[in-house]
Amino acid sequence: KQGRGSGTPAGLYPVLMSAETGEFTGELSSFGALGDSFYEYLIKCWRSLGVLEDRDEWRRAFDDAIAAMHRHMLVDWSADDTTGQVMSYVAPLHGGTRQATMEHLTCFVPGMLVLGADDTTPEKERVYLDIAARVARTCVEMYRRQPTGLSPDSVRFNPGGGMSAIDAKSIQRPETVE
């Protein structure tokens, strides 16, 4: 329940927290490494807390985070030549500046959004499932575009719809399966 601090957009949080003050700190906000579990557990706690008094605060925090991610971090970068389906990525923010990158770890987002689409308004459900599909397409492309079929740990999105590996190692994580 501590304040966000660090000038991040409302609904988003820096990936670091001071052990001395309990305040969020730093200039990086991300759904990738260091930030992924924070956002994932907002919806998981809401679903699992049952009758606890502050249960709805978890849902509100999740919905606020997804709205902020949609406004500040979601980028449409390409469309499928055959189907026209849009592909999007969730960019980290560093000092309020959106980076043209995405870590493989961020591929948990579609599963988190599907979980969040349950038991909400029809409008939020539609938005969450649309974003989930767009980001999932990008995650598939992260695998498809590599000669080994393994996703690199992080990619950069280039003007004109290209994608290139920043960190070509493949850490065997389950995020895309999630």
PDB file of C-alpha atoms in Angstrom, residues 9-177:
ATOM      1  CA  PRO A   9       2.860   6.682 -14.589  1.00  0.00           C
ATOM      2  CA  ALA A  10      -0.109   6.004 -12.311  1.00  0.00           C
ATOM      3  CA  GLY A  11      -0.821   2.265 -12.159  1.00  0.00           C
ATOM      4  CA  LEU A  12       2.787   1.262 -12.857  1.00  0.00           C
ATOM      5  CA  TYR A  13       5.556   0.664 -10.349  1.00  0.00           C
ATOM      6  CA  PRO A  14       9.347   0.726 -10.444  1.00  0.00           C
ATOM      7  CA  VAL A  15      10.954  -2.714 -10.273  1.00  0.00           C
ATOM      8  CA  LEU A  16      12.932  -1.850  -7.141  1.00  0.00           C
ATOM      9  CA  MET A  17      11.869  -1.162  -3.575  1.00  0.00           C
ATOM     10  CA  SER A  18      13.915   0.299  -0.733  1.00  0.00           C
ATOM     11  CA  ALA A  19      14.405  -2.189   2.082  1.00  0.00           C
ATOM     12  CA  GLU A  20      14.832   0.772   4.451  1.00  0.00           C
ATOM     13  CA  THR A  21      11.702   2.772   3.603  1.00  0.00           C
ATOM     14  CA  GLY A  22       9.408   0.306   1.855  1.00  0.00           C
ATOM     15  CA  GLU A  23       9.017   2.835  -0.981  1.00  0.00           C
ATOM     16  CA  PHE A  24       9.362   1.927  -4.627  1.00  0.00           C
ATOM     17  CA  THR A  25      12.537   3.368  -6.123  1.00  0.00           C
ATOM     18  CA  GLY A  26      14.416   3.622  -9.389  1.00  0.00           C
ATOM     19  CA  GLU A  27      13.476   4.631 -12.894  1.00  0.00           C
ATOM     20  CA  LEU A  28      12.717   1.253 -14.511  1.00  0.00           C
ATOM     21  CA  SER A  29       9.166  -0.068 -14.834  1.00  0.00           C
ATOM     22  CA  SER A  30       8.846  -3.396 -16.609  1.00  0.00           C
ATOM     23  CA  PHE A  31       6.645  -6.434 -17.072  1.00  0.00           C
ATOM     24  CA  GLY A  32       9.909  -8.295 -17.759  1.00  0.00           C
ATOM     25  CA  ALA A  33      12.618  -9.304 -15.301  1.00  0.00           C
ATOM     26  CA  LEU A  34      12.215  -7.888 -11.802  1.00  0.00           C
ATOM     27  CA  GLY A  35       8.659  -6.645 -12.464  1.00  0.00           C
ATOM     28  CA  ASP A  36       6.861  -9.682 -13.839  1.00  0.00           C
ATOM     29  CA  SER A  37       5.873 -11.379 -10.594  1.00  0.00           C
ATOM     30  CA  PHE A  38       4.637  -8.135  -9.027  1.00  0.00           C
ATOM     31  CA  TYR A  39       2.002  -7.632 -11.734  1.00  0.00           C
ATOM     32  CA  GLU A  40       1.214 -11.330 -12.054  1.00  0.00           C
ATOM     33  CA  TYR A  41       0.483 -11.643  -8.359  1.00  0.00           C
ATOM     34  CA  LEU A  42      -1.877  -8.673  -8.275  1.00  0.00           C
ATOM     35  CA  ILE A  43      -4.464 -10.745 -10.173  1.00  0.00           C
ATOM     36  CA  LYS A  44      -3.490 -14.035  -8.525  1.00  0.00           C
ATOM     37  CA  CYS A  45      -3.889 -12.549  -5.045  1.00  0.00           C
ATOM     38  CA  TRP A  46      -7.270 -11.094  -5.981  1.00  0.00           C
ATOM     39  CA  ARG A  47      -8.420 -14.510  -7.206  1.00  0.00           C
ATOM     40  CA  SER A  48      -7.110 -16.388  -4.171  1.00  0.00           C
ATOM     41  CA  LEU A  49      -7.824 -14.035  -1.242  1.00  0.00           C
ATOM     42  CA  GLY A  50     -11.505 -14.912  -1.186  1.00  0.00           C
ATOM     43  CA  VAL A  51     -13.280 -13.153   1.649  1.00  0.00           C
ATOM     44  CA  LEU A  52     -10.452 -10.958   2.926  1.00  0.00           C
ATOM     45  CA  GLU A  53     -11.493  -7.384   3.509  1.00  0.00           C
ATOM     46  CA  ASP A  54      -9.030  -5.743   1.071  1.00  0.00           C
ATOM     47  CA  ARG A  55      -9.446  -8.277  -1.741  1.00  0.00           C
ATOM     48  CA  ASP A  56     -10.855  -5.717  -4.190  1.00  0.00           C
ATOM     49  CA  GLU A  57      -7.782  -3.494  -3.761  1.00  0.00           C
ATOM     50  CA  TRP A  58      -5.748  -6.196  -5.523  1.00  0.00           C
ATOM     51  CA  ARG A  59      -8.172  -6.236  -8.458  1.00  0.00           C
ATOM     52  CA  ARG A  60      -8.196  -2.447  -8.665  1.00  0.00           C
ATOM     53  CA  ALA A  61      -4.373  -2.363  -8.639  1.00  0.00           C
ATOM     54  CA  PHE A  62      -4.288  -4.979 -11.419  1.00  0.00           C
ATOM     55  CA  ASP A  63      -6.818  -3.139 -13.584  1.00  0.00           C
ATOM     56  CA  ASP A  64      -4.960   0.156 -13.046  1.00  0.00           C
ATOM     57  CA  ALA A  65      -1.658  -1.504 -14.002  1.00  0.00           C
ATOM     58  CA  ILE A  66      -3.092  -2.973 -17.202  1.00  0.00           C
ATOM     59  CA  ALA A  67      -4.681   0.349 -18.172  1.00  0.00           C
ATOM     60  CA  ALA A  68      -1.315   2.082 -17.639  1.00  0.00           C
ATOM     61  CA  MET A  69       0.546  -0.654 -19.524  1.00  0.00           C
ATOM     62  CA  HIS A  70      -1.916  -0.237 -22.410  1.00  0.00           C
ATOM     63  CA  ARG A  71      -1.393   3.557 -22.472  1.00  0.00           C
ATOM     64  CA  HIS A  72       2.352   3.761 -21.843  1.00  0.00           C
ATOM     65  CA  MET A  73       4.025   0.451 -22.715  1.00  0.00           C
ATOM     66  CA  LEU A  74       2.048  -1.395 -25.402  1.00  0.00           C
ATOM     67  CA  VAL A  75       3.432  -0.902 -28.909  1.00  0.00           C
ATOM     68  CA  ASP A  76       2.021  -2.281 -32.176  1.00  0.00           C
ATOM     69  CA  TRP A  77       5.079  -3.192 -34.227  1.00  0.00           C
ATOM     70  CA  SER A  78       3.916  -5.387 -37.102  1.00  0.00           C
ATOM     71  CA  ALA A  79       0.985  -7.182 -38.692  1.00  0.00           C
ATOM     72  CA  ASP A  80       0.818 -10.661 -40.164  1.00  0.00           C
ATOM     73  CA  ASP A  81       1.073 -10.406 -43.966  1.00  0.00           C
ATOM     74  CA  THR A  82      -1.544 -13.090 -44.482  1.00  0.00           C
ATOM     75  CA  THR A  83      -4.107 -12.462 -41.755  1.00  0.00           C
ATOM     76  CA  GLY A  84      -3.484  -8.792 -40.940  1.00  0.00           C
ATOM     77  CA  GLN A  85      -3.440  -9.680 -37.232  1.00  0.00           C
ATOM     78  CA  VAL A  86      -1.567  -7.062 -35.226  1.00  0.00           C
ATOM     79  CA  MET A  87       1.500  -7.981 -33.179  1.00  0.00           C
ATOM     80  CA  SER A  88       2.386  -5.883 -30.128  1.00  0.00           C
ATOM     81  CA  TYR A  89       5.077  -5.804 -27.490  1.00  0.00           C
ATOM     82  CA  VAL A  90       5.175  -4.534 -23.914  1.00  0.00           C
ATOM     83  CA  ALA A  91       8.075  -2.091 -23.718  1.00  0.00           C
ATOM     84  CA  PRO A  92       9.868  -1.322 -20.484  1.00  0.00           C
ATOM     85  CA  LEU A  93       9.911   2.311 -19.359  1.00  0.00           C
ATOM     86  CA  HIS A  94      13.208   3.782 -18.233  1.00  0.00           C
ATOM     87  CA  GLY A  95      12.910   7.246 -16.751  1.00  0.00           C
ATOM     88  CA  GLY A  96       9.494   7.515 -18.398  1.00  0.00           C
ATOM     89  CA  THR A  97      10.945   6.730 -21.850  1.00  0.00           C
ATOM     90  CA  ARG A  98       9.574   3.695 -23.660  1.00  0.00           C
ATOM     91  CA  GLN A  99      12.276   1.335 -24.896  1.00  0.00           C
ATOM     92  CA  ALA A 100      11.867  -0.514 -28.227  1.00  0.00           C
ATOM     93  CA  THR A 101      12.644  -3.837 -26.545  1.00  0.00           C
ATOM     94  CA  MET A 102      10.948  -6.765 -24.863  1.00  0.00           C
ATOM     95  CA  GLU A 103      12.321  -9.582 -22.747  1.00  0.00           C
ATOM     96  CA  HIS A 104      11.169 -13.142 -23.259  1.00  0.00           C
ATOM     97  CA  LEU A 105      10.087 -13.114 -19.620  1.00  0.00           C
ATOM     98  CA  THR A 106       7.336 -10.666 -20.630  1.00  0.00           C
ATOM     99  CA  CYS A 107       5.651 -13.512 -22.523  1.00  0.00           C
ATOM    100  CA  PHE A 108       3.759 -14.356 -19.313  1.00  0.00           C
ATOM    101  CA  VAL A 109       1.573 -11.283 -20.010  1.00  0.00           C
ATOM    102  CA  PRO A 110      -0.955 -13.012 -22.319  1.00  0.00           C
ATOM    103  CA  GLY A 111      -1.708 -15.691 -19.715  1.00  0.00           C
ATOM    104  CA  MET A 112      -1.983 -13.073 -16.977  1.00  0.00           C
ATOM    105  CA  LEU A 113      -4.407 -11.056 -19.112  1.00  0.00           C
ATOM    106  CA  VAL A 114      -6.579 -14.099 -19.824  1.00  0.00           C
ATOM    107  CA  LEU A 115      -6.745 -14.706 -16.078  1.00  0.00           C
ATOM    108  CA  GLY A 116      -7.627 -11.030 -15.560  1.00  0.00           C
ATOM    109  CA  ALA A 117     -10.305 -11.123 -18.280  1.00  0.00           C
ATOM    110  CA  ASP A 118     -12.355 -13.514 -16.168  1.00  0.00           C
ATOM    111  CA  ASP A 119     -14.951 -11.967 -13.854  1.00  0.00           C
ATOM    112  CA  THR A 120     -14.663  -8.377 -15.104  1.00  0.00           C
ATOM    113  CA  THR A 121     -16.687  -6.046 -17.295  1.00  0.00           C
ATOM    114  CA  PRO A 122     -17.337  -7.076 -20.909  1.00  0.00           C
ATOM    115  CA  GLU A 123     -15.288  -4.076 -22.112  1.00  0.00           C
ATOM    116  CA  LYS A 124     -12.244  -4.974 -19.994  1.00  0.00           C
ATOM    117  CA  GLU A 125     -12.575  -8.601 -21.033  1.00  0.00           C
ATOM    118  CA  ARG A 126     -12.492  -7.594 -24.708  1.00  0.00           C
ATOM    119  CA  VAL A 127      -9.489  -5.286 -24.218  1.00  0.00           C
ATOM    120  CA  TYR A 128      -7.542  -7.810 -22.101  1.00  0.00           C
ATOM    121  CA  LEU A 129      -8.099 -10.661 -24.571  1.00  0.00           C
ATOM    122  CA  ASP A 130      -7.174  -8.439 -27.535  1.00  0.00           C
ATOM    123  CA  ILE A 131      -3.911  -7.355 -25.908  1.00  0.00           C
ATOM    124  CA  ALA A 132      -3.203 -10.968 -24.893  1.00  0.00           C
ATOM    125  CA  ALA A 133      -3.570 -12.152 -28.500  1.00  0.00           C
ATOM    126  CA  ARG A 134      -1.381  -9.353 -29.877  1.00  0.00           C
ATOM    127  CA  VAL A 135       1.433  -9.946 -27.379  1.00  0.00           C
ATOM    128  CA  ALA A 136       1.196 -13.738 -27.773  1.00  0.00           C
ATOM    129  CA  ARG A 137       1.711 -13.324 -31.535  1.00  0.00           C
ATOM    130  CA  THR A 138       4.895 -11.392 -30.808  1.00  0.00           C
ATOM    131  CA  CYS A 139       6.086 -14.102 -28.413  1.00  0.00           C
ATOM    132  CA  VAL A 140       5.533 -16.731 -31.110  1.00  0.00           C
ATOM    133  CA  GLU A 141       7.541 -14.583 -33.534  1.00  0.00           C
ATOM    134  CA  MET A 142      10.391 -14.414 -31.024  1.00  0.00           C
ATOM    135  CA  TYR A 143      10.702 -18.188 -31.482  1.00  0.00           C
ATOM    136  CA  ARG A 144       9.789 -18.409 -35.165  1.00  0.00           C
ATOM    137  CA  ARG A 145      12.398 -15.903 -36.321  1.00  0.00           C
ATOM    138  CA  GLN A 146      15.335 -17.738 -34.759  1.00  0.00           C
ATOM    139  CA  PRO A 147      17.233 -20.434 -36.691  1.00  0.00           C
ATOM    140  CA  THR A 148      17.073 -22.779 -33.679  1.00  0.00           C
ATOM    141  CA  GLY A 149      13.405 -22.111 -32.937  1.00  0.00           C
ATOM    142  CA  LEU A 150      14.393 -20.927 -29.434  1.00  0.00           C
ATOM    143  CA  SER A 151      13.485 -17.419 -28.324  1.00  0.00           C
ATOM    144  CA  PRO A 152      16.320 -15.080 -27.380  1.00  0.00           C
ATOM    145  CA  ASP A 153      16.184 -13.627 -23.871  1.00  0.00           C
ATOM    146  CA  SER A 154      15.466 -10.149 -25.240  1.00  0.00           C
ATOM    147  CA  VAL A 155      14.792  -8.500 -28.576  1.00  0.00           C
ATOM    148  CA  ARG A 156      14.808  -5.024 -30.105  1.00  0.00           C
ATOM    149  CA  PHE A 157      12.023  -3.938 -32.444  1.00  0.00           C
ATOM    150  CA  ASN A 158      13.265  -2.124 -35.509  1.00  0.00           C
ATOM    151  CA  PRO A 159      11.415   0.396 -37.680  1.00  0.00           C
ATOM    152  CA  GLY A 160       9.434  -1.320 -40.417  1.00  0.00           C
ATOM    153  CA  GLY A 161       8.495  -4.418 -38.432  1.00  0.00           C
ATOM    154  CA  GLY A 162      11.872  -6.043 -37.887  1.00  0.00           C
ATOM    155  CA  MET A 163      13.044  -7.761 -34.743  1.00  0.00           C
ATOM    156  CA  SER A 164      16.620  -8.506 -33.713  1.00  0.00           C
ATOM    157  CA  ALA A 165      18.104 -10.350 -30.755  1.00  0.00           C
ATOM    158  CA  ILE A 166      19.735  -8.180 -28.101  1.00  0.00           C
ATOM    159  CA  ASP A 167      20.626 -11.101 -25.858  1.00  0.00           C
ATOM    160  CA  ALA A 168      20.620 -14.276 -27.931  1.00  0.00           C
ATOM    161  CA  LYS A 169      20.865 -16.737 -25.053  1.00  0.00           C
ATOM    162  CA  SER A 170      17.726 -18.756 -24.400  1.00  0.00           C
ATOM    163  CA  ILE A 171      16.866 -19.172 -20.734  1.00  0.00           C
ATOM    164  CA  GLN A 172      14.493 -22.113 -20.492  1.00  0.00           C
ATOM    165  CA  ARG A 173      11.546 -20.396 -18.804  1.00  0.00           C
ATOM    166  CA  PRO A 174       7.899 -21.413 -19.029  1.00  0.00           C
ATOM    167  CA  GLU A 175       6.413 -17.954 -19.714  1.00  0.00           C
ATOM    168  CA  THR A 176       5.169 -18.547 -23.241  1.00  0.00           C
ATOM    169  CA  VAL A 177       3.512 -21.812 -22.218  1.00  0.00           C
TER     170      VAL A 177
END
